[in-house]
Amino acid sequence: MEHAELYQRISDRLGNLAKFPQVKDNESITDLLDNKGITRRDFMKWAGAMTAMLSLPSSFTPLVAKAAELTDRLPVIWLHMAECTGCSESLLRTDAPTIDGLIFDHISLEYHETIMVACGWQAEHNLESAMEKYKGKYILMVEGGIPTGDNGNFLTLGAHGTTGLSLAQKASQDAAAIFAIGACSSFGGIQAAAPNPTNAKALSKVTNKPVINVPGCPPSEKNIVGQVLHFILFGALPSVDPYGRPKWAYGHRIHDLCERRGHFDAGEFVEQFGDENAKKGYCLYKVGCKGPYTFNNCSRERFNQHTSWPIQAGHGCIGCSEPSFWDTMGPFEEPLGDRLYQTIFGEGADKTADKIGVALLSATGVAIAAHAAIGIIKKATSKNEEE
Ligand code: FSX
Ligand code: SF4
Ligand code: F3S
């Protein structure tokens, strides 16, 4: 579709959405930002960054800003299953209010156990009435894996002792869109680690409705808010990869845009945490970085208002947005090295990573500084040849 046509379509959609009443009597986003000392200019800058993140042309920035202003038109029900609440914390616990966090405040959250006032019978009642009142219209966000063993009895919620399994299934039936927030609800999470005693599963495995996975342990606030904006802009589910992850956020490997990538290509590695190479910011592959196998946008978007992310902080990526990372990516501080790991492109990421490294090295004629790099490459090559 041509840009102009898409622009018009989104514009019309937002115009229609604006005619709907606010779900709650919230402050307007302009007042909310004003009260927190965030200028319109900062907001537009944020909207520009969001536009780029959603892979839209920069001329769409006013539409993204408008979509953010209209987040209070959508009722959201957020359920907690088996998890640590890190996903909610990712959005809510920053030292200063971020625009992403404020947008989340602005969203009409009809039910969210961590931040709502109600408890017990009242909370249950609120949930029931929100599901009834907004039948077919609410966005369902689920955080946490769903224990399915013993008919779901490993997780019961509320005064009636409803199982998480039946609640997740019921809430999914009448949702306009379903987002699985975090690795747990996307793929099962730590509680699904072998031997998975509670038989915890991904949300998509317990409902027949389409589920968009927004994994990460936790996912960044940007990916959560970005997915909500995407839905408001398009009124449709995004294009996804084979694991149900939106391509706009999970289309590239951590390794592809990593700030330490130059060191990887030059064969310059941290040998152990705290060594001289670590101080120089060398590549963390040999101390276990799983960036070459992991699809997410952390290296570009970072966390906490773009301040930092795991690799910048000095630890390798542990692959937290990949299915079964808890079982397949360990040990977290050792390279997978000699075992080839299947990526969705059907080729071991070690193989791909090493090929890129070698190709670049030979193309530029740079000498390989660390023999360890040669070791890794040889290891992978001989393994490939064996197969
Ligand atoms: Fe925690 Fe959310 Fe990990 Fe899981 O996140 S950060 S255990 S993804 O479900 O709270
Ligand atoms: Fe960055 Fe890790 Fe790749 Fe090294 S292996 S370049 S630290 S993603
Ligand atoms: Fe997770 Fe790796 Fe990003 S551990 S937060 S996917 S850098």
XYZ file of C-alpha atoms and ligand atoms in Angstrom:
412
model
C 0.000 0.000 0.000
C 1.199 3.502 -0.859
C 2.239 5.667 2.090
C -0.368 8.328 1.290
C -3.137 5.741 1.241
C -1.949 4.164 4.483
C -1.663 7.605 6.090
C -5.238 8.411 5.122
C -6.525 5.099 6.339
C -4.876 5.462 9.745
C -6.026 9.066 9.953
C -9.637 8.039 9.330
C -9.388 5.279 11.862
C -8.017 7.604 14.543
C -10.698 10.174 13.672
C -13.378 7.551 14.319
C -11.726 6.396 17.518
C -11.617 9.995 18.778
C -15.421 10.108 18.537
C -15.671 7.390 21.170
C -15.939 8.633 24.712
C -12.998 8.178 27.054
C -13.467 4.908 28.882
C -12.662 6.674 32.117
C -12.609 10.285 33.078
C -8.844 10.493 32.721
C -6.742 13.607 32.406
C -5.875 14.315 28.791
C -2.389 13.219 27.800
C -1.423 16.879 27.383
C -2.370 17.662 31.006
C -0.728 14.488 32.234
C 2.561 15.379 30.522
C 2.311 18.998 31.652
C 1.906 17.964 35.262
C 5.039 15.873 35.048
C 7.023 18.663 33.444
C 7.293 16.935 30.046
C 7.003 19.387 27.173
C 5.044 18.903 23.971
C 8.388 18.984 22.203
C 9.662 16.023 24.264
C 6.421 14.215 23.557
C 6.757 14.742 19.804
C 10.368 13.612 19.983
C 9.190 10.465 21.728
C 6.464 10.003 19.087
C 9.141 10.335 16.392
C 11.239 7.614 18.019
C 8.169 5.368 18.364
C 7.350 5.935 14.685
C 10.823 4.780 13.688
C 10.589 1.821 16.041
C 7.315 0.741 14.425
C 9.116 0.957 11.051
C 6.841 3.737 9.813
C 8.057 6.740 7.787
C 8.813 9.829 9.890
C 5.898 11.687 8.268
C 3.625 9.393 10.341
C 4.843 10.926 13.630
C 1.685 13.080 14.164
C -0.415 9.935 13.766
C 1.609 8.071 16.377
C 1.268 11.050 18.743
C -2.486 11.048 18.122
C -2.659 7.295 18.762
C -0.902 7.834 22.105
C -3.448 10.492 22.994
C -6.245 8.048 22.208
C -4.965 5.191 24.366
C -7.669 6.096 26.873
C -10.332 4.955 24.392
C -9.364 1.302 24.735
C -10.313 -0.745 27.769
C -7.472 -3.007 28.856
C -7.683 -6.026 31.120
C -4.320 -7.215 32.445
C -4.173 -10.638 34.096
C -1.382 -12.071 36.212
C -0.616 -15.766 36.014
C 2.554 -17.546 37.229
C 5.340 -14.955 37.110
C 7.381 -12.389 39.036
C 5.535 -9.215 37.939
C 8.750 -7.994 36.321
C 6.859 -7.077 33.160
C 4.592 -4.668 35.044
C 7.605 -3.383 36.933
C 9.395 -2.790 33.659
C 6.687 -0.275 32.847
C 5.968 1.172 36.236
C 9.170 1.340 38.244
C 11.419 3.955 36.803
C 13.141 6.663 38.799
C 11.429 9.385 36.792
C 8.165 9.138 34.880
C 8.903 8.039 31.345
C 6.588 8.901 28.505
C 6.046 5.155 27.975
C 5.067 4.852 31.647
C 2.716 7.805 31.381
C 1.060 6.359 28.314
C 0.520 3.219 30.342
C -1.102 5.346 33.076
C -3.260 6.937 30.423
C -4.480 3.618 29.038
C -7.803 2.690 30.479
C -6.679 -0.166 32.663
C -9.885 -1.773 33.791
C -8.182 -4.454 35.806
C -4.566 -4.903 36.930
C -3.956 -6.607 40.255
C -0.661 -4.854 41.021
C -1.921 -1.304 40.775
C -5.650 -1.425 41.445
C -7.143 -0.484 44.780
C -9.817 -3.167 44.959
C -9.125 -6.577 46.426
C -10.977 -9.806 47.220
C -14.654 -10.007 46.208
C -14.616 -6.426 44.930
C -11.676 -7.139 42.604
C -13.372 -10.235 41.246
C -16.551 -8.286 40.710
C -14.654 -5.520 38.858
C -13.091 -8.072 36.549
C -16.419 -9.773 35.810
C -18.123 -6.487 35.057
C -15.286 -5.192 32.876
C -15.380 -8.391 30.803
C -19.158 -8.091 30.473
C -19.289 -4.360 29.801
C -16.515 -4.355 27.195
C -17.289 -7.746 25.652
C -15.524 -8.015 22.303
C -13.850 -4.617 22.780
C -11.150 -4.967 25.397
C -7.464 -5.684 24.899
C -6.391 -8.594 27.023
C -2.818 -8.492 28.272
C -1.625 -11.541 30.140
C 1.562 -11.706 32.174
C 2.809 -15.088 33.348
C 2.783 -18.723 32.295
C -0.354 -20.779 32.748
C -0.031 -23.866 34.942
C -2.185 -26.566 33.360
C -1.265 -29.576 35.531
C -3.914 -30.957 37.921
C -6.634 -29.154 35.936
C -4.889 -25.834 36.514
C -5.060 -26.088 40.314
C -1.422 -25.055 40.773
C -2.633 -21.482 40.304
C -5.905 -20.280 41.758
C -6.974 -16.655 42.017
C -9.459 -14.610 43.957
C -12.172 -15.327 46.436
C -13.721 -18.120 44.359
C -10.413 -19.867 43.813
C -10.802 -19.693 40.016
C -7.899 -21.386 38.249
C -5.575 -19.192 36.189
C -6.208 -21.598 33.322
C -9.973 -21.100 33.252
C -9.677 -17.337 33.787
C -7.172 -16.943 30.931
C -9.397 -19.012 28.661
C -12.543 -17.133 29.604
C -10.972 -13.677 29.239
C -9.503 -14.665 25.851
C -12.900 -15.575 24.403
C -14.277 -12.034 24.273
C -11.125 -9.961 23.773
C -10.655 -7.741 20.706
C -6.915 -8.525 20.773
C -4.689 -10.597 23.019
C -1.104 -9.734 23.901
C 1.048 -12.170 25.862
C 3.374 -9.903 27.821
C 6.733 -11.393 28.774
C 8.523 -14.670 28.198
C 6.261 -16.475 30.670
C 2.977 -15.834 28.983
C 4.579 -15.989 25.506
C 6.435 -19.254 26.019
C 5.813 -20.650 29.518
C 8.709 -18.975 31.317
C 10.988 -20.108 34.118
C 8.195 -22.112 35.751
C 7.991 -24.170 32.551
C 11.681 -25.143 32.897
C 12.327 -28.892 32.841
C 10.829 -30.882 34.487
C 7.993 -28.326 34.509
C 6.168 -29.749 37.537
C 3.061 -27.569 37.097
C 2.956 -28.133 33.322
C 3.073 -24.366 32.791
C 2.282 -23.311 29.234
C 2.218 -20.309 26.963
C -1.088 -18.459 26.658
C -1.232 -19.378 22.970
C -1.281 -23.063 23.953
C -4.403 -22.766 26.097
C -6.635 -20.642 23.871
C -7.688 -20.993 20.256
C -7.698 -17.206 19.780
C -4.769 -15.468 18.043
C -2.151 -14.287 20.522
C 0.595 -11.732 19.852
C 3.696 -12.563 21.876
C 5.724 -9.706 23.371
C 8.471 -11.740 25.045
C 11.458 -10.732 27.149
C 12.038 -11.327 30.831
C 10.950 -8.611 31.120
C 10.148 -7.029 27.753
C 11.070 -3.371 27.458
C 8.443 -0.761 28.210
C 8.858 0.348 24.599
C 7.826 -3.013 23.183
C 4.749 -3.197 25.416
C 3.557 0.340 24.703
C 4.614 0.035 21.047
C 2.333 -2.974 20.599
C -0.622 -1.053 22.052
C 0.086 1.875 19.715
C 0.414 -0.477 16.782
C -3.026 -1.884 17.497
C -4.565 1.570 17.802
C -2.950 2.697 14.544
C -3.807 -0.334 12.456
C -6.760 -1.913 14.250
C -5.244 -5.228 13.261
C -2.635 -7.633 14.495
C 0.945 -7.031 13.331
C 2.891 -9.281 11.048
C 4.672 -11.843 13.195
C 7.586 -14.251 13.030
C 7.144 -18.028 13.441
C 7.063 -17.573 17.228
C 4.206 -15.074 17.149
C 6.465 -12.071 17.865
C 5.756 -8.796 16.044
C 8.391 -8.325 13.386
C 8.668 -4.579 14.040
C 10.196 -5.384 17.432
C 11.683 -8.862 17.083
C 12.801 -8.857 13.457
C 16.534 -8.517 14.117
C 19.084 -10.276 16.235
C 20.619 -8.538 19.245
C 23.984 -9.281 17.636
C 23.121 -7.401 14.416
C 22.999 -3.971 16.055
C 25.139 -4.546 19.129
C 27.561 -1.765 20.040
C 30.249 -4.426 20.738
C 29.817 -6.003 17.319
C 32.973 -4.379 15.929
C 34.955 -6.230 18.597
C 33.282 -9.519 17.703
C 34.234 -9.029 14.075
C 37.778 -8.104 15.063
C 38.055 -11.166 17.308
C 38.373 -9.078 20.486
C 36.708 -10.822 23.397
C 36.302 -10.467 27.144
C 38.013 -13.605 28.480
C 36.558 -13.350 31.960
C 34.434 -10.826 33.808
C 36.470 -7.946 35.200
C 39.524 -8.419 32.945
C 41.259 -5.684 30.923
C 39.206 -6.547 27.854
C 36.000 -6.064 29.825
C 37.187 -2.559 30.715
C 37.749 -1.903 27.019
C 34.180 -2.938 26.211
C 35.119 -5.970 24.106
C 32.609 -8.559 22.890
C 30.987 -10.788 25.541
C 30.557 -13.885 23.360
C 33.161 -15.917 25.241
C 31.563 -15.134 28.584
C 28.282 -16.476 27.319
C 26.541 -13.745 25.328
C 23.577 -15.249 23.463
C 23.049 -12.147 21.305
C 23.775 -14.091 18.104
C 20.759 -16.352 18.769
C 18.327 -13.798 20.130
C 15.742 -11.762 18.273
C 14.826 -8.518 19.999
C 15.455 -4.792 19.680
C 17.302 -4.183 22.995
C 20.515 -3.171 21.237
C 18.625 -0.393 19.443
C 15.943 0.670 21.921
C 17.563 -0.159 25.293
C 15.692 0.152 28.591
C 14.824 2.943 31.040
C 14.543 5.848 28.663
C 17.222 4.512 26.401
C 19.868 4.663 29.159
C 21.239 1.129 29.110
C 20.666 -2.543 28.407
C 22.212 -5.848 29.554
C 25.214 -5.824 27.204
C 26.004 -2.157 27.844
C 25.929 -2.985 31.558
C 28.611 -5.630 30.956
C 26.782 -8.970 30.949
C 25.971 -11.015 27.881
C 22.436 -11.389 26.614
C 20.822 -14.530 28.091
C 18.341 -14.828 25.251
C 15.343 -13.827 27.346
C 13.029 -13.268 24.386
C 13.590 -16.731 22.905
C 11.294 -19.719 23.494
C 12.653 -22.083 26.188
C 15.698 -19.855 26.839
C 15.653 -21.132 30.439
C 16.476 -24.642 29.200
C 18.356 -24.027 25.970
C 20.574 -20.986 26.538
C 22.393 -22.130 29.670
C 24.912 -22.002 31.126
C 24.371 -18.271 30.784
C 28.047 -17.358 31.244
C 29.493 -19.867 28.812
C 29.292 -19.809 25.024
C 27.180 -22.463 23.362
C 30.253 -22.725 21.148
C 30.331 -26.322 20.080
C 26.650 -26.940 19.853
C 24.865 -25.538 16.908
C 21.649 -23.889 17.825
C 18.748 -23.807 15.403
C 17.365 -20.365 14.715
C 14.153 -19.701 12.890
C 16.204 -19.272 9.752
C 17.089 -22.933 9.961
C 20.803 -22.362 10.377
C 22.792 -22.527 13.570
C 23.458 -19.029 14.835
C 27.034 -19.943 15.741
C 27.531 -20.898 12.145
C 25.986 -17.675 10.920
C 27.859 -15.550 13.421
C 31.178 -17.170 12.635
C 30.629 -16.910 8.919
C 29.930 -13.202 9.229
C 32.994 -12.780 11.413
C 35.233 -14.673 8.993
C 33.834 -12.981 5.910
C 34.399 -9.560 7.379
C 37.859 -10.422 8.577
C 38.991 -11.728 5.231
C 37.348 -8.880 3.378
C 39.179 -6.259 5.385
C 42.349 -8.236 5.822
C 42.393 -7.495 9.529
C 44.513 -9.924 11.497
C 42.641 -11.955 14.023
C 43.805 -10.663 17.355
C 42.481 -13.328 19.667
C 43.284 -16.944 18.896
C 40.203 -17.764 20.883
C 38.211 -16.451 17.974
C 39.989 -18.837 15.658
C 39.304 -21.590 18.176
C 35.619 -20.877 18.143
C 35.527 -20.685 14.391
C 37.485 -23.915 13.977
C 35.290 -25.659 16.468
C 32.144 -24.576 14.680
C 33.612 -25.385 11.270
C 34.741 -28.854 12.190
C 31.364 -29.484 13.777
C 29.654 -28.318 10.594
C 31.823 -30.594 8.538
C 31.027 -33.558 10.768
C 27.326 -33.067 10.073
Fe 8.819 -11.785 35.377
Fe 6.479 -11.126 33.778
Fe 10.067 -12.731 33.458
Fe 7.821 -13.640 33.348
O 7.700 -11.163 33.126
S 10.284 -10.645 34.167
S 9.242 -13.982 35.122
S 8.790 -12.803 31.659
O 6.035 -12.905 33.297
O 7.189 -10.794 35.426
Fe 27.302 -8.053 21.164
Fe 27.017 -10.421 22.219
Fe 27.258 -10.202 19.593
Fe 29.342 -9.775 21.181
S 28.225 -11.729 20.868
S 28.691 -8.512 19.459
S 28.391 -8.813 22.958
S 25.583 -9.442 20.832
Fe 16.872 -10.077 27.172
Fe 19.054 -10.236 25.781
Fe 17.584 -8.089 25.650
S 18.770 -10.962 27.832
S 16.733 -7.955 27.660
S 17.005 -10.126 24.981
S 19.789 -8.173 25.653
